[in-house]
XYZ file of C-alpha atoms in Angstrom:
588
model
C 144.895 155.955 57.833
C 143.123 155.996 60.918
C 140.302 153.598 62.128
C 137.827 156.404 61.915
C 138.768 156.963 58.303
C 139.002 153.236 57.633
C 135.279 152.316 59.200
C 132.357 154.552 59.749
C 131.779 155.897 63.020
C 129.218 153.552 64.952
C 132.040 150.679 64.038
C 134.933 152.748 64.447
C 134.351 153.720 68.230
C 134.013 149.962 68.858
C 137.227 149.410 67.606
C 138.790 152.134 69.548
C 138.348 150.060 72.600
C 140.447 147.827 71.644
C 143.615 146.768 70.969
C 143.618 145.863 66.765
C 144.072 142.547 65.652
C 144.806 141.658 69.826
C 145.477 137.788 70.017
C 143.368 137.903 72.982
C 140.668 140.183 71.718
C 136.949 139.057 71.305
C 134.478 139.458 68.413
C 132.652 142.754 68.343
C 129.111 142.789 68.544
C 127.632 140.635 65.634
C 124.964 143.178 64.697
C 127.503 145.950 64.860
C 128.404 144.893 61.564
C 124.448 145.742 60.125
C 124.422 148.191 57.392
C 128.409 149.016 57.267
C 130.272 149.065 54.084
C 133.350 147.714 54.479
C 135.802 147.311 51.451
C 133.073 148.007 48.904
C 130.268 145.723 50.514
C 127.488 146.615 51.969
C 126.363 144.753 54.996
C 122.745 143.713 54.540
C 122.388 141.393 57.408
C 124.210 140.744 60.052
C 122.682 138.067 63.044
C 124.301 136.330 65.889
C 123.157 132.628 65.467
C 122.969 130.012 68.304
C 124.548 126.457 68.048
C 122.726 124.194 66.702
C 123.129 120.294 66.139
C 125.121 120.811 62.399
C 126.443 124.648 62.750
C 128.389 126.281 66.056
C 126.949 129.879 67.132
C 128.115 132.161 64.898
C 127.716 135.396 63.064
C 126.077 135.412 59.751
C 126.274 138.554 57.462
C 124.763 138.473 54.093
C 125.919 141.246 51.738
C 126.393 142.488 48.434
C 128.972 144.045 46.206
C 128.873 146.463 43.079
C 125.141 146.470 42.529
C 124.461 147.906 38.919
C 121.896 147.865 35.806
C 123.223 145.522 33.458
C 123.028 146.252 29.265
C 119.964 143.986 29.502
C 117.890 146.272 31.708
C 118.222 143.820 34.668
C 119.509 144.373 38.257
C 123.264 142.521 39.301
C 124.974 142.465 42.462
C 127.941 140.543 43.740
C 126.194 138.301 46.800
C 127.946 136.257 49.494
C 127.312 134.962 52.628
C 129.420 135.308 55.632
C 129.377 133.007 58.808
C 131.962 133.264 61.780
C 132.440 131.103 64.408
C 132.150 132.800 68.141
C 135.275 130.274 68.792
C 137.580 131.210 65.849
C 140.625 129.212 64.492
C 142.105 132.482 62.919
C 141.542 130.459 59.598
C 139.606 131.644 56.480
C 137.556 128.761 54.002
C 136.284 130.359 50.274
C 133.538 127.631 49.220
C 133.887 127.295 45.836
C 130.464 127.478 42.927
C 129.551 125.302 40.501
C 128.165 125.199 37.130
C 127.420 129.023 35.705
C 126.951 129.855 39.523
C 124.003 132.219 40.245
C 123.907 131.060 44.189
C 124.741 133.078 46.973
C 125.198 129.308 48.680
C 125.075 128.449 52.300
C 128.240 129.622 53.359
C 128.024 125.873 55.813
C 131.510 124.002 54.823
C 132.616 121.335 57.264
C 135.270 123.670 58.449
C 133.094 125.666 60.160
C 132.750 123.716 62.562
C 136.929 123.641 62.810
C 136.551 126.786 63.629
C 137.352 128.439 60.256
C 135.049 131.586 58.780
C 133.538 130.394 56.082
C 132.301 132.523 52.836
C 130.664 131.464 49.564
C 129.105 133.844 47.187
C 126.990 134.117 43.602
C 129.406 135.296 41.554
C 127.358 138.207 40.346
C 124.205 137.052 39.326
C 121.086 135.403 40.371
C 120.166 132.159 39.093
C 116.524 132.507 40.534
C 115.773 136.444 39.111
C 118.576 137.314 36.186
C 116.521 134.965 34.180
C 114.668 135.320 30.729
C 112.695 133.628 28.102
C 115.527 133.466 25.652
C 118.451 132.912 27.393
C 117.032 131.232 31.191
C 119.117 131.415 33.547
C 122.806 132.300 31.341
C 121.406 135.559 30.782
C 123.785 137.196 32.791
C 125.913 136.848 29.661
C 124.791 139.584 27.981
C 125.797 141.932 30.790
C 129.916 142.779 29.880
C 129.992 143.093 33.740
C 128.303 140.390 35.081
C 130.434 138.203 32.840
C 133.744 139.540 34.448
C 132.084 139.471 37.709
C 131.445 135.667 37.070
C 134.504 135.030 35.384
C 137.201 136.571 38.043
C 135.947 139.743 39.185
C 133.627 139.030 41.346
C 134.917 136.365 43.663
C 138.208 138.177 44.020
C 135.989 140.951 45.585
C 134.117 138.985 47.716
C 137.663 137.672 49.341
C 138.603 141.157 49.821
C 135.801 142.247 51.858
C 135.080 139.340 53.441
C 138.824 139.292 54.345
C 138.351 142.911 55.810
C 134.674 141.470 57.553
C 136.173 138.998 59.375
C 139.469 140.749 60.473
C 136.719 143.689 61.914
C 134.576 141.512 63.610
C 137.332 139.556 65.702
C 139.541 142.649 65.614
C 142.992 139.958 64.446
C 144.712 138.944 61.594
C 143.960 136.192 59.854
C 146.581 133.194 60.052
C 145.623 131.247 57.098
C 143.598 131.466 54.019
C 142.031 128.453 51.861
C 140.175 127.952 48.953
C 138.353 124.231 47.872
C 136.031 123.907 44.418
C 135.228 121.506 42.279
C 134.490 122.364 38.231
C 133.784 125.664 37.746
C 134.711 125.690 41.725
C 137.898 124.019 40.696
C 138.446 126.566 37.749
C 137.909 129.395 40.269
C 140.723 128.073 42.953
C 142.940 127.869 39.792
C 141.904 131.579 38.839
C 142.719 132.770 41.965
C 146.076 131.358 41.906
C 146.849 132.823 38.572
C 145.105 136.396 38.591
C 145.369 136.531 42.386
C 148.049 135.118 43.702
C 148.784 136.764 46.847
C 144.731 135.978 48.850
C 144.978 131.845 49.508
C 147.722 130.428 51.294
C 146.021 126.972 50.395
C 144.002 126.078 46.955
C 142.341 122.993 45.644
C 141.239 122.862 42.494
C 138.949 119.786 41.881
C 138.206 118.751 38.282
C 139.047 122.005 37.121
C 137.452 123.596 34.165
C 140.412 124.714 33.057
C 139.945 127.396 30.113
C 136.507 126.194 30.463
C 135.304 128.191 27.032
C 136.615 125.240 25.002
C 135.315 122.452 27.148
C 132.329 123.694 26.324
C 133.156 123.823 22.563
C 134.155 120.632 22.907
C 130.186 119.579 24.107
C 129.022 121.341 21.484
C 131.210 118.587 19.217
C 130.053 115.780 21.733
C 126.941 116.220 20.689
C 127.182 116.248 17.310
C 128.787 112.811 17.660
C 126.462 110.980 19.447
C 123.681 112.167 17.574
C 124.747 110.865 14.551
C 124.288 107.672 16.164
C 120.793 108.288 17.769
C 118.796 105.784 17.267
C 115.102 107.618 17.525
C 114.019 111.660 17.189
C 112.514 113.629 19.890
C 108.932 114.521 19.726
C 110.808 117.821 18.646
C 112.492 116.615 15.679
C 116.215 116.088 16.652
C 118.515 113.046 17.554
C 117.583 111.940 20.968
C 121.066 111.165 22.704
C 120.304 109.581 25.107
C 119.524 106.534 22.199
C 122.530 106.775 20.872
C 124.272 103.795 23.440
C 122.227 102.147 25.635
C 123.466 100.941 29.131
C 124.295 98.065 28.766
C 126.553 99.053 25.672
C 128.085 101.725 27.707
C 128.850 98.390 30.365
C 130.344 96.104 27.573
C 132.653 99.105 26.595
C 133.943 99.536 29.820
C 134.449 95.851 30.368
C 136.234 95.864 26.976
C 138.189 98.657 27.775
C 139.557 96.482 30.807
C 140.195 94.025 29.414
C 142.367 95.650 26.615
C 144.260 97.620 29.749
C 144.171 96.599 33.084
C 146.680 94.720 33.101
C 149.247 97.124 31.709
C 149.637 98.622 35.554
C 150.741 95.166 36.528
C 147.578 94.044 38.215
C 144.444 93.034 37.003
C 142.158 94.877 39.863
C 139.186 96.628 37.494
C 141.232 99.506 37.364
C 143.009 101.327 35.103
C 146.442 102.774 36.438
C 148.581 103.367 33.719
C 145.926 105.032 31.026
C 148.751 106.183 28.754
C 149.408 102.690 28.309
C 146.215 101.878 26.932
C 145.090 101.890 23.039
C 142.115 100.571 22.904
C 140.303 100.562 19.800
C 136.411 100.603 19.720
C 136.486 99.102 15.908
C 137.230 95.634 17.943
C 133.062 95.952 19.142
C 132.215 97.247 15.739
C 130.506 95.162 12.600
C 134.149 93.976 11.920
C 135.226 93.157 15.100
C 132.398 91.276 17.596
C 129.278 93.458 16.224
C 128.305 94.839 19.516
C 128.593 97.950 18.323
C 127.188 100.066 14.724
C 129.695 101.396 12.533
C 127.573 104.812 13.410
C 128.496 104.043 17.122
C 132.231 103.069 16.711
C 132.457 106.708 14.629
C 130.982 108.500 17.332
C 133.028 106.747 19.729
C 136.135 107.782 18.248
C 135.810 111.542 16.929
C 134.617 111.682 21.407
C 137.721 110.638 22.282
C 139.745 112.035 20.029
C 138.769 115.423 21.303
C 137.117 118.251 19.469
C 138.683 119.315 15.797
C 138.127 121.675 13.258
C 137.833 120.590 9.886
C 142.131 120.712 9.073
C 142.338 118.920 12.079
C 143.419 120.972 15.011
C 142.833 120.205 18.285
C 140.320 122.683 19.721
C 140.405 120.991 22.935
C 142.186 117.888 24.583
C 141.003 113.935 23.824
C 139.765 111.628 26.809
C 141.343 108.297 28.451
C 139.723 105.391 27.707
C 138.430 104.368 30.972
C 135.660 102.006 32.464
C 134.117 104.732 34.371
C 132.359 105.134 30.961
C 130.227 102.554 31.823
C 129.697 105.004 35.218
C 126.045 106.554 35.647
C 128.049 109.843 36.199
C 129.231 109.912 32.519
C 125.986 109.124 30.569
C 124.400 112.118 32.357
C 126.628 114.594 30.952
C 126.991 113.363 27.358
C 124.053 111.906 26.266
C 121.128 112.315 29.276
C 119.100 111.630 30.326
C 119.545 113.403 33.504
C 115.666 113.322 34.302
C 112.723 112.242 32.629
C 111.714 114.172 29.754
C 110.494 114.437 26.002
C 113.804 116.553 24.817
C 117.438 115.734 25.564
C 118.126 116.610 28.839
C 121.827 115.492 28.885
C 124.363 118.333 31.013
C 126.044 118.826 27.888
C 123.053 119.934 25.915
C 121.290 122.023 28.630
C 123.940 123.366 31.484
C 127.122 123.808 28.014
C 124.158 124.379 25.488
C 123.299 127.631 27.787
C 126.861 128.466 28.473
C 128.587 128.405 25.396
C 125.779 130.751 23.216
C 125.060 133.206 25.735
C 128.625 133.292 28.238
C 131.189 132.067 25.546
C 130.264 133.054 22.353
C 130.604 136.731 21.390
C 128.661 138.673 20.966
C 126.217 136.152 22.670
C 123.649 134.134 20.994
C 125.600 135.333 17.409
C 123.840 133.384 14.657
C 126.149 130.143 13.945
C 127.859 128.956 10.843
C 125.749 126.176 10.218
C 126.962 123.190 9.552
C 125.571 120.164 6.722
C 121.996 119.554 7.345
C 121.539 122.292 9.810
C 121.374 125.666 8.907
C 123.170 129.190 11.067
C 120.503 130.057 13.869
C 119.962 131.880 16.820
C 118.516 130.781 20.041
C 115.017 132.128 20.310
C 113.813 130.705 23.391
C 115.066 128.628 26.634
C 112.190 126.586 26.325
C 109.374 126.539 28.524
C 110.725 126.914 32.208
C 113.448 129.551 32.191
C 114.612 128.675 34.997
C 115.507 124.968 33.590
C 116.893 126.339 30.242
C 117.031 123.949 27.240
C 114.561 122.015 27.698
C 112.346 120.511 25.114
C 115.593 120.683 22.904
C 115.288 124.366 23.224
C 119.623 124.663 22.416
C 119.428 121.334 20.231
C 119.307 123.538 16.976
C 122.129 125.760 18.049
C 124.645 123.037 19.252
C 123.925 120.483 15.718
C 124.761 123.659 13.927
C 127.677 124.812 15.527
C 130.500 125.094 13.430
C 133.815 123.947 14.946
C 135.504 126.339 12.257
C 133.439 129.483 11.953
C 131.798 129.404 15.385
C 134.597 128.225 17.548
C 136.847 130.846 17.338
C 133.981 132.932 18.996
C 135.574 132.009 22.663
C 138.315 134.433 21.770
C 136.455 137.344 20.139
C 135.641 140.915 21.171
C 132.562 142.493 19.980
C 131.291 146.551 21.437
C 130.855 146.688 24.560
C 132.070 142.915 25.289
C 135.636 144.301 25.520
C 136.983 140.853 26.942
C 136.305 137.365 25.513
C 135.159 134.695 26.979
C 138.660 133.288 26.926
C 140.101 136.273 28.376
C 137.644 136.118 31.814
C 137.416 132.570 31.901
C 140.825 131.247 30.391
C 142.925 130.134 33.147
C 146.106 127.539 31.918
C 148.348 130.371 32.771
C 151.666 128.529 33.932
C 153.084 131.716 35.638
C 153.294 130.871 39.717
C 156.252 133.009 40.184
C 154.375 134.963 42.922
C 152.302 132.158 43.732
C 155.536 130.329 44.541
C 157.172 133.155 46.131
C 154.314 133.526 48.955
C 154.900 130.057 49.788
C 151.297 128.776 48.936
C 150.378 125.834 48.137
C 147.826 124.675 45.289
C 146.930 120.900 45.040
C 144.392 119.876 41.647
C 142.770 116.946 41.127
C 141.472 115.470 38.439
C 139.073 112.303 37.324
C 140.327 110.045 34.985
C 136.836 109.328 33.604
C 135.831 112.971 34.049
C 132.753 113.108 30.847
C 133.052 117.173 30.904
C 137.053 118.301 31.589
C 139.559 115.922 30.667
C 141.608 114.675 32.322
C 143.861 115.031 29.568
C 143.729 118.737 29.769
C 144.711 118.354 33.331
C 147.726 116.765 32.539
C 148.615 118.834 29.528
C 148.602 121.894 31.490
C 150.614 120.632 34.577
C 153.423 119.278 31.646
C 153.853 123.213 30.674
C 153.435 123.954 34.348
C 156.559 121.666 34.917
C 158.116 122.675 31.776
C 157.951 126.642 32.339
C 159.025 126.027 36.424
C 162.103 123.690 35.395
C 161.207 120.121 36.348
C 158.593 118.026 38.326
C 160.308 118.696 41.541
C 160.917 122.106 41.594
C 156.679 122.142 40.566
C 155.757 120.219 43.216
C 157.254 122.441 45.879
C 154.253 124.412 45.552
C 151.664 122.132 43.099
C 150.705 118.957 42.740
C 148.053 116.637 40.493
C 146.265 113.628 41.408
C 144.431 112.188 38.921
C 141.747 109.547 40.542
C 141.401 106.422 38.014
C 137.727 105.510 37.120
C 136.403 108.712 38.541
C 133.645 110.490 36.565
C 133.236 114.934 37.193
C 134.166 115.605 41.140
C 133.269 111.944 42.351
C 131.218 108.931 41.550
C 132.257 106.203 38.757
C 134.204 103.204 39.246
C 137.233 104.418 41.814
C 138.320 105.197 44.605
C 136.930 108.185 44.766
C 136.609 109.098 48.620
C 139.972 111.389 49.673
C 140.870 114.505 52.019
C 142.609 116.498 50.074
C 141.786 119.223 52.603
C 143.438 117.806 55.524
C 146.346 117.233 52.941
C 146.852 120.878 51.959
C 146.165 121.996 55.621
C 149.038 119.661 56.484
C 151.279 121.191 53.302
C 150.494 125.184 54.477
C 150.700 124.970 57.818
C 153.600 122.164 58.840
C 155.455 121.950 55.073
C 154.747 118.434 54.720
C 153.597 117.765 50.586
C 151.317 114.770 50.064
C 153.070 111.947 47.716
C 150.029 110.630 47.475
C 145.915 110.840 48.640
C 144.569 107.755 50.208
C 141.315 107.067 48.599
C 138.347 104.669 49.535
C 136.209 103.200 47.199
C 132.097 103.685 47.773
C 129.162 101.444 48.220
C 128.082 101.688 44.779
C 131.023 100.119 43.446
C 132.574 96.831 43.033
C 135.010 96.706 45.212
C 133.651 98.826 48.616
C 135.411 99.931 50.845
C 138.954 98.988 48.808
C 141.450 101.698 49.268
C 144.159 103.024 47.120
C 147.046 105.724 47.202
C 146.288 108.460 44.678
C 149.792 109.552 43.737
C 150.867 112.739 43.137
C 151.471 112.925 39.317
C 153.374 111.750 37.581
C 153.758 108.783 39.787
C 151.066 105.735 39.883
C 150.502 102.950 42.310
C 152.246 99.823 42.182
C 151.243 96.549 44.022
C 153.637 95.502 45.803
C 152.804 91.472 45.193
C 152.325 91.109 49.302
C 149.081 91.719 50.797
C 145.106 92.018 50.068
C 144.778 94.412 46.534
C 142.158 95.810 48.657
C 144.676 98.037 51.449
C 146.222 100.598 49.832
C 149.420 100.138 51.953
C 150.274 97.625 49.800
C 151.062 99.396 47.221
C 153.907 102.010 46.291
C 153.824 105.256 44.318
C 156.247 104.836 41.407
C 157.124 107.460 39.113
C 156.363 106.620 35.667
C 157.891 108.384 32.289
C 155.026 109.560 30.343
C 155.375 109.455 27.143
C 152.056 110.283 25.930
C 151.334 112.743 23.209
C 148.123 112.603 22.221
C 146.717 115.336 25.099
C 145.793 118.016 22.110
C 145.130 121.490 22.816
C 146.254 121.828 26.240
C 148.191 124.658 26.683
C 145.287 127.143 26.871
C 146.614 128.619 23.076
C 144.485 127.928 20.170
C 146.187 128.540 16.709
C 146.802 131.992 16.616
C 145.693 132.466 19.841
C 147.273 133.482 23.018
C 146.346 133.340 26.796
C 148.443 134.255 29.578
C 146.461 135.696 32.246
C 148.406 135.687 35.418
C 148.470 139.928 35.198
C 144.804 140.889 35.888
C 145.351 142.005 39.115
């Protein structure tokens, strides 16, 4: 194929004066790039930007990809955002979403200014206008489309032509190729090294939401929990959460928890190294232990941690480590709220996973539950009053208390019409085949918070074990993947840790001069009580050691030792419910 047949004309004759993919050559013309299509996107803007005090000069190009009617009557398009340094590092940068995405995002990574091109995109919806009164702003989920689009489809396509952008405009190659995300970021850099193995030579995955269907069955079971130990109703009628422990409860368990287990790492520091070590047993705060606690909150306590179950027992999804960072701001927000002022719950788990798992996970969406006792089946019926902030006013409350782990559940996996793909088939991604991955010689570093309120930790770890298992032993996986999980961390950052690390510079370091990290080198914040302490993060399944010379509060003196884990307790971690398998390296 020619250039001519490759790129319309206008573009084409540009390129014609050059030599392709020249070293030496210099961008095109930035607005050269207005109104192309180039690998399936259409260029809708395209503006050479001047330096300014946070952003080089650059060429930004906003575009859009597969614009269609969905089955709800609304308009969807795959959105990113484009900018390219005039000085270019031949490097690439994919900036990872978040939550149910719906942003086309600013495209403004650090690494811009190293030179890199950076992209980020909205996964194939719009948060602001693919909104409605009954489902806010998940109703992209009853679009089949947009939820592929959100799931894997779209961001592979967005790589692909922003790929093909970028190569145009400086006429070369591209040397290197990264990915960084945390949640459903992280669960994207881990779908792209599954489903598309060959487009990152780098990936970080942080605080993955690895097969993140049945995290979010597992907030439906959160809630249930901890509103059987409410304390008060909402003006609306149902458990108010955010009752259910109070702060300073939340405090006295984390101080408990250390001092049941701090000291199994073989230093008493406020942090807890060795997790597997630690049993702790909330009954010790309950009416026969101290009486902190109720015997309502010492339930809830335990069927949390435990992980979500159906009524024989089976895991649905993993347990959590019992970890001070409970006591964290960071993990009250997403279990029990509130996050803001309100007179509903307005915990993450009841409004961001009470949209998410009706109207994205369930299928066919917003099916009318089980019911469960005292709560009759129901369907959602409104997102309360601001669609754009769904589940307020304890819009989803009714749906999630009458979720039913064993009728309902098992919705993540079905197919319904035109929904020819579950939710666990778009969004599952605990596939443990990295033969190509491996092959290409990329490189994919995860990491993980121990206190993590949303995606376990536990998960993390239970899916790395198969990973290790299926590739033949931990160093053989760690040629190409590693896991750090941060102690005391809650989801992406904050809590009680060290939770300040470059894991960029790390995997830069790994792709581009072969050198693996054993370890990250994190730095505690000011907001916790040890600032400015720093600790190795070791790769797993290795943990720090003091060495018994030096301040606890320098990291270099302390050595990553590997450590046998012998922990078994992970439940369903292996992305395969019963009866139910997922192995989705092969959507290419």
């Amino acid at each position: 194929m020619n250039l001519k047949d490759r790129f319309p004309a206008p573009l084409a004759l540009l390129l014609l004066g050059a030599s392709a993919y020249s070293h030496a050559a210099t961008p095109i013309a930035c607005n050269a790039l207005l109104n192309q299509t180039i690998e399936g996107a259409t260029i809708t803007s395209a503006v050479l930007n001047v330096a300014t005090a946070t952003l080089p000069e650059h060429c930004e190009v906003l575009g859009s990809i597969g614009q269609h009617t969905g089955a709800d009557g609304q308009s969807y398009a795959v959105k990113f955002h484009l900018r390219m340094p005039t000085s270019w590092s031949e490097r690439f940068y994919y900036q990872g979403g978040g939550g149910l995405d719906g942003s086309v995002g600013g495209a403004d990574a650090a690494q811009i200014n190293q030179g890199y091109a950076v992209v980020s995109t909205d996964s194939g919806h719009d948060a602001a206008t693919n909104i409605s009164a009954v489902a806010g702003n998940a109703e992209f989920g009853f679009d089949p489309q947009a939820r592929l689009d959100y799931g894997y489809d779209g961001p592979a396509r967005v790589v692909q032509a922003a790929k093909a952008i970028t190569r145009t405009y400086y006429r070369q190659k591209i040397r290197y190729a990264y990915f960084e995300g945390c949640s459903e970021g992280g669960r994207e850099g881990l779908m792209f090294s599954q489903r598309y193995p060959d487009l990152f030579d780098g990936v970080i995955a942080g605080n993955p939401g690895i097969d993140l269907p049945k995290a979010a069955v597992a907030e439906a079971w959160d809630t249930q929990a901890f509103a059987s130990a409410a304390r008060s109703l909402t003006p609306f009628g149902f458990p108010d959460l955010a009752t259910s422990f109070t702060a300073a409860e939340l405090s006295a368990i984390g101080d408990a928890i250390l001092k049941e287990c701090d000291a199994k790492d073989g230093l008493v520091d406020g942090i807890i190294s060795n997790p597997h070590a630690c049993r702790f047993d909330p009954r010790t705060l309950g009416p026969q232990g101290s009486g902190l606690l109720s015997a309502s909150q010492v339930t809830a306590l335990r069927n949390v941690f435990d992980g979500a179950r159906d009524s024989k027992g089976r895991a649905l999804y993993a347990g959590w480590f019992w970890d001070p960072g409970i006591a964290a701001p960071g993990w009250r927000l997403w279990k029990i709220g509130p996050l803001f002022p309100g007179p509903g719950n307005t915990s993450l788990n009841t409004t961001l996973g009470g949209s998410a798992l009706p109207f994205v996970f369930t299928t066919p969406p917003n099916s009318k539950t089980a019911g469960r006792p005292g709560y009759a089946g129901t369907v959602i019926t409104t997102a309360g009053p601001a669609p754009s902030l769904p589940g307020l006013n304890d819009a989803f409350m009714p749906w999630l208390l009458s979720f039913n782990m064993d009728a309902d559940a098992p919705k993540i996996y079905a197919r319904s019409g035109i929904y020819s793909q579950s939710a666990m088939d778009f969004m599952g991604t605990s596939s443990t085949d990295y033969r190509r991955f491996r092959a290409g010689g990329s490189k994919l570093i995860v990491y993980s918070g121990q206190a993590d309120p949303v995606f376990s930790s536990k998960y993390h770890i239970g899916w790395y074990r198969d990973l290790i298992d299926r590739t033949g032993g931990v160093r053989d996986t760690q040629q190409f993947a590693r896991l750090f999980v941060v102690p005391g961390m809650n989801h992406c950052g904050g809590g009680y840790a060290t939770s300040q690390f470059d894991a960029f510079s790390a995997l830069v370091k790994w792709v581009e001069k072969g050198q693996g990290p054993s370890a990250l080198i994190g730095t505690a914040p000011a907001d916790t009580p040890w600032p400015g302490r720093t600790r190795p993060i070791c790769a797993y399944p290795a943990q720090p050691r003091y060495t018994g010379h030096g301040s606890i509060e320098d990291a270099a003196n302390f050595v990553c030792v590997a450590v046998r884990d012998d922990n078994d307790d992970d439940g369903d971690h292996n992305g395969n419910g019963p009866g139910h398998g997922n192995d989705n390296n092969n959507h290419q």
